[in-house]
Amino acid sequence: MKIELNHITRIEGHAHLVVDRKQGEIKDCRLEIVESPRFFEAMLKGRHFSDVAPIVARVCGVCSISHTLASLMATEQALGVEPDAKARLLRRLLSFGEIMQSHLLQLYFMAVPDYLGISSIFQLLDSRRELVARALRLKRTANRICEVIGGRPIHPVTTTIGGFSVMPYVSDLKHLRQELVAALPDLEATVELFAGFDFPEFERETEYICLSDPGHYPLHANRFCSSSGLNAAVTDYKKEVEEYLTGYSTAKFARTARGSYMVGPLARFKNNFPRLSPMARKVASALTIDADTINPYHSLKARLVEVVNYVEESIHTIDELLLHGLNGTKPRAVPTGGGQGTAAVEAPRGLLFHSYTYDRNGLLDTADCVIPTAQNLANIETDLKAILPELLDRSDQELTRRLEMLIRSYDPCLSCSTHLLKIDLV
Amino acid sequence: MKKTRIGFFDFTGCEGCQLTVLNLEQDLLEILELVELVEFREVMSEQAGHLDIAFVEGSVCRQQDREQLKKIRQRTDILVALGACADNGGVNALGSDRGPELMCQQVYASHLPHLQTDPPQALSEVVPVDYRVPGCPIDGHEFLAVLQALLLKRQPDLPTFAVCVECKLAEYPCSFDHGEICLGPVTRAGCRAICIDGGDRCRGCRGLIENPRTSPYHRLLEEHGLTVDDILDQYRTFNIGEQKSES
């Protein structure tokens, strides 16, 4: 028989899973991305550099800030603009806000229903209203960071080449700090909730790739590294990562010379355990994971550890901003002339590359965006194939549920990954 | 009293408008007291039958999208276009002056059948659309106002004046004075000029007002050394269907 999951729910974007199960053996198992292609890289061609980040933000509502920042940094590199230290701090804070809001959405809205055996969090409105209210409160705090720094939670408006066109108010930052501190009891309750869940047993070693920033848990950096010894400059990403087309998906897949790999919270967590905040490490032990885990379902736990880490880092970042003041930061003038630039950020779902070339008039000539979910697709498929034999004696319903949970543990964002790819101009 | 049954659907877009609805947070809890959310693929597994109101995000680009949209239309009393992509094409419109075949070749270097797509269309080109919530992304409060009107069986009203009015009331410096092309004079208000507040300019994501005052706008353009084509090129960032002028 053939199992087809059409329009898998509780993920961002559209995917089908096709499992051909014939007399106890798997004939074929593939993840079809059916989201219609949008050809973003082609749409960007000929646009002025000042328009590129606002357009490319629209690749994805959930990670518009990551796309904006990767885009601005790539353009800055191409045009020779260096943002100052305060702008870099504000960008860090903005990224923390986005990753937290994306993680909390995934944890509460997409994963909690799986582990409580319900079809959506809204079913708990009467029976466990405090859980729903807590999820929304936490998400609100994360969104407030994006609002205060970026002007609004989705598709930021204050971000610009060289820094920020408008600085946040000191009073807003102080209030934000209070909100973050006040969120700690809600985080404790969240950790307690997830510590009580029964995570499926499944182990498969793969290559874990993330940015590398010696001083910090990775966020914005110019080198990337892996659990298999990769250590390269972001500008050399094309030498390390190859994108390829499959005959069934509108998203490109990616691999290194060693095969499929994982990006995202579990990869960051595994490669950077010592760089987590003290509170985050405590949470990791409460959730019983450490850097040795190779269970992809543990991405959920890593996501929660990261939320705690980013709350703590956000508080410290606000303190630093308040200490040094926000005056005197103006975006630098952009020199005339074109160039080539490549930048990477850790988006909620992992490593995101943007690479552009501009002509002498500052108009975009070529663009290439390598999106986290696209990098994870081959790994998700390999995981699915590896776990299927273990699930063959289960009912179709249970088999389906476990496969969906595995896909959701990666939090795939398919709006992003259907317009990733490079421009090969003809 | 029977609760109003509402559903959320999405086609080609970034899902940022549905996310804006989820971002209503505390208000969302209160909405859920008044309506029954029966379908919302991003966060729910259920699929429902008849709907009172369907909110649809995204543009339609393929035959299967058009068929699915028609089915949604058949089972809902009211259909609301949610956000710029559904309302007027959104950023998907940027490619509307180049054929999808060319863009497909540029991006994928391939013509595999599953990569084929048609030029993006706003929902109203395929099915009758009753109401709309404009913007990229939508404004959460405006969404609430539209929903409230529909629940009270009233016609939802969108502002009929331009972003310029909101901008002037808030006393923001005029973008034209910074040498920026701003679409505020002809774009529908309702966003509280949030982009200009954020130090950017208006890129027209909410679409044209019904009767844009083109003659003073043209004078403004001329004063700043711009042509109508400059403006239409800007306008195309979020809106399908504007052809380059003959002049």
CSV table of C-alpha atoms in Angstrom, one decimal, chain B residues 40-199:
chain,number,residue,atom,x,y,z
B,40,PHE,CA,-5.7,26.7,10.0
B,41,ARG,CA,-3.2,24.4,8.5
B,42,GLU,CA,-0.2,26.1,9.9
B,43,VAL,CA,-1.1,25.3,13.5
B,44,MET,CA,-4.0,22.8,13.2
B,45,SER,CA,-4.5,19.3,11.8
B,46,GLU,CA,-8.3,19.5,11.2
B,47,GLN,CA,-10.0,20.0,7.9
B,48,ALA,CA,-13.5,21.4,8.1
B,49,GLY,CA,-16.6,21.5,5.8
B,50,HIS,CA,-18.7,24.6,5.6
B,51,LEU,CA,-17.3,27.9,6.6
B,52,ASP,CA,-18.8,31.3,7.4
B,53,ILE,CA,-15.6,33.2,6.7
B,54,ALA,CA,-12.5,32.1,4.9
B,55,PHE,CA,-9.3,34.3,5.2
B,56,VAL,CA,-7.0,33.5,2.3
B,57,GLU,CA,-3.4,34.5,2.1
B,58,GLY,CA,-1.0,34.3,-0.9
B,59,SER,CA,-1.2,34.6,-4.7
B,60,VAL,CA,-2.4,31.8,-6.9
B,61,CYS,CA,0.2,30.6,-9.4
B,62,ARG,CA,-0.8,27.1,-10.7
B,63,GLN,CA,-3.9,25.3,-11.9
B,64,GLN,CA,-4.1,23.2,-8.7
B,65,ASP,CA,-4.1,26.4,-6.7
B,66,ARG,CA,-6.9,27.8,-8.8
B,67,GLU,CA,-9.0,24.7,-8.3
B,68,GLN,CA,-8.3,24.6,-4.6
B,69,LEU,CA,-9.3,28.3,-4.3
B,70,LYS,CA,-12.6,27.6,-6.1
B,71,LYS,CA,-13.4,24.8,-3.7
B,72,ILE,CA,-12.8,27.1,-0.8
B,73,ARG,CA,-15.1,29.6,-2.4
B,74,GLN,CA,-17.8,27.0,-2.8
B,75,ARG,CA,-17.8,26.1,0.9
B,76,THR,CA,-17.6,29.6,2.5
B,77,ASP,CA,-20.1,32.3,2.7
B,78,ILE,CA,-17.6,35.1,2.9
B,79,LEU,CA,-14.1,35.1,1.4
B,80,VAL,CA,-11.5,37.7,2.6
B,81,ALA,CA,-8.2,38.3,0.8
B,82,LEU,CA,-5.6,38.4,3.6
B,83,GLY,CA,-2.6,40.6,2.8
B,84,ALA,CA,-0.9,42.0,-0.3
B,85,CYS,CA,-0.2,38.8,-2.1
B,86,ALA,CA,-3.8,37.8,-2.0
B,87,ASP,CA,-5.1,41.3,-2.6
B,88,ASN,CA,-2.9,42.6,-5.4
B,89,GLY,CA,-0.1,40.1,-6.0
B,90,GLY,CA,2.3,41.4,-3.4
B,91,VAL,CA,6.0,40.9,-4.0
B,92,ASN,CA,5.2,38.0,-6.3
B,93,ALA,CA,4.2,40.8,-8.7
B,94,LEU,CA,7.9,41.7,-9.1
B,95,GLY,CA,8.3,39.0,-11.6
B,96,SER,CA,5.2,39.9,-13.6
B,97,ASP,CA,7.1,41.7,-16.3
B,98,ARG,CA,9.3,38.6,-16.9
B,99,GLY,CA,7.7,35.3,-17.9
B,100,PRO,CA,7.9,32.5,-15.4
B,101,GLU,CA,9.8,30.3,-17.9
B,102,LEU,CA,12.7,32.8,-18.0
B,103,MET,CA,12.7,33.1,-14.2
B,104,CYS,CA,12.6,29.3,-13.7
B,105,GLN,CA,15.5,29.0,-16.0
B,106,GLN,CA,17.4,31.7,-14.1
B,107,VAL,CA,16.8,30.2,-10.7
B,108,TYR,CA,16.7,26.4,-11.3
B,109,ALA,CA,18.5,26.2,-14.6
B,110,SER,CA,16.0,23.6,-15.5
B,111,HIS,CA,12.5,23.1,-16.9
B,112,LEU,CA,11.4,20.1,-14.9
B,113,PRO,CA,7.5,19.9,-15.1
B,114,HIS,CA,7.0,20.2,-11.3
B,115,LEU,CA,8.9,23.6,-11.4
B,116,GLN,CA,6.4,25.1,-13.8
B,117,THR,CA,4.2,27.9,-12.6
B,118,ASP,CA,2.0,30.6,-14.2
B,119,PRO,CA,2.3,34.3,-13.5
B,120,PRO,CA,1.0,35.1,-10.0
B,121,GLN,CA,-2.6,36.2,-9.7
B,122,ALA,CA,-4.5,38.0,-7.0
B,123,LEU,CA,-7.4,36.0,-5.7
B,124,SER,CA,-10.0,38.2,-7.3
B,125,GLU,CA,-8.7,37.2,-10.8
B,126,VAL,CA,-9.9,33.6,-10.0
B,127,VAL,CA,-12.9,33.9,-7.7
B,128,PRO,CA,-15.2,36.7,-6.3
B,129,VAL,CA,-13.5,38.2,-3.2
B,130,ASP,CA,-15.9,39.8,-0.7
B,131,TYR,CA,-13.5,41.8,1.4
B,132,ARG,CA,-9.8,42.4,1.9
B,133,VAL,CA,-7.3,43.2,4.5
B,134,PRO,CA,-4.4,44.9,2.6
B,135,GLY,CA,-0.7,45.3,3.5
B,136,CYS,CA,2.5,43.4,3.6
B,137,PRO,CA,2.2,42.1,6.2
B,138,ILE,CA,-1.4,42.9,7.2
B,139,ASP,CA,-1.9,45.2,10.2
B,140,GLY,CA,-3.2,43.1,13.2
B,141,HIS,CA,-5.6,45.8,14.4
B,142,GLU,CA,-7.1,46.3,10.9
B,143,PHE,CA,-7.7,42.5,10.7
B,144,LEU,CA,-9.5,42.7,14.1
B,145,ALA,CA,-11.6,45.6,12.8
B,146,VAL,CA,-12.6,43.7,9.6
B,147,LEU,CA,-13.4,40.6,11.6
B,148,GLN,CA,-15.4,42.6,14.1
B,149,ALA,CA,-17.5,44.2,11.4
B,150,LEU,CA,-18.1,40.8,9.8
B,151,LEU,CA,-19.2,39.3,13.1
B,152,LEU,CA,-21.6,42.3,13.6
B,153,LYS,CA,-22.9,41.8,10.0
B,154,ARG,CA,-21.6,45.2,9.0
B,155,GLN,CA,-19.6,46.1,5.9
B,156,PRO,CA,-15.9,46.4,6.9
B,157,ASP,CA,-14.6,49.8,5.8
B,158,LEU,CA,-11.0,50.5,4.7
B,159,PRO,CA,-9.6,54.0,4.9
B,160,THR,CA,-10.2,55.9,1.6
B,161,PHE,CA,-7.5,58.4,2.1
B,162,ALA,CA,-3.7,58.1,1.5
B,163,VAL,CA,-0.8,57.2,3.8
B,164,CYS,CA,0.3,60.8,3.4
B,165,VAL,CA,-2.5,61.9,5.7
B,166,GLU,CA,-1.5,59.6,8.5
B,167,CYS,CA,2.1,60.5,8.0
B,168,LYS,CA,1.4,64.3,8.2
B,169,LEU,CA,-0.8,63.8,11.3
B,170,ALA,CA,2.1,62.0,13.0
B,171,GLU,CA,4.4,64.8,11.9
B,172,TYR,CA,7.0,62.6,10.3
B,173,PRO,CA,9.5,64.3,8.0
B,174,CYS,CA,8.6,63.9,4.4
B,175,SER,CA,10.5,61.2,2.5
B,176,PHE,CA,10.6,63.3,-0.6
B,177,ASP,CA,12.7,65.8,1.4
B,178,HIS,CA,15.3,63.1,1.9
B,179,GLY,CA,15.4,62.5,-1.9
B,180,GLU,CA,13.4,59.2,-1.6
B,181,ILE,CA,10.6,58.1,-3.9
B,182,CYS,CA,7.6,57.7,-1.6
B,183,LEU,CA,4.3,56.1,-2.6
B,184,GLY,CA,2.6,57.6,0.5
B,185,PRO,CA,0.6,60.2,-1.5
B,186,VAL,CA,-1.3,57.5,-3.5
B,187,THR,CA,-1.3,54.4,-1.2
B,188,ARG,CA,-4.2,53.5,1.0
B,189,ALA,CA,-3.8,54.5,4.6
B,190,GLY,CA,-4.4,52.3,7.6
B,191,CYS,CA,-0.9,51.3,8.5
B,192,ARG,CA,-0.2,54.5,10.6
B,193,ALA,CA,2.7,55.2,8.2
B,194,ILE,CA,4.7,52.6,10.1
B,195,CYS,CA,7.5,52.4,7.5
B,196,ILE,CA,8.1,56.1,7.5
B,197,ASP,CA,8.0,56.0,11.3
B,198,GLY,CA,10.8,53.4,11.0
B,199,GLY,CA,12.9,55.7,8.9
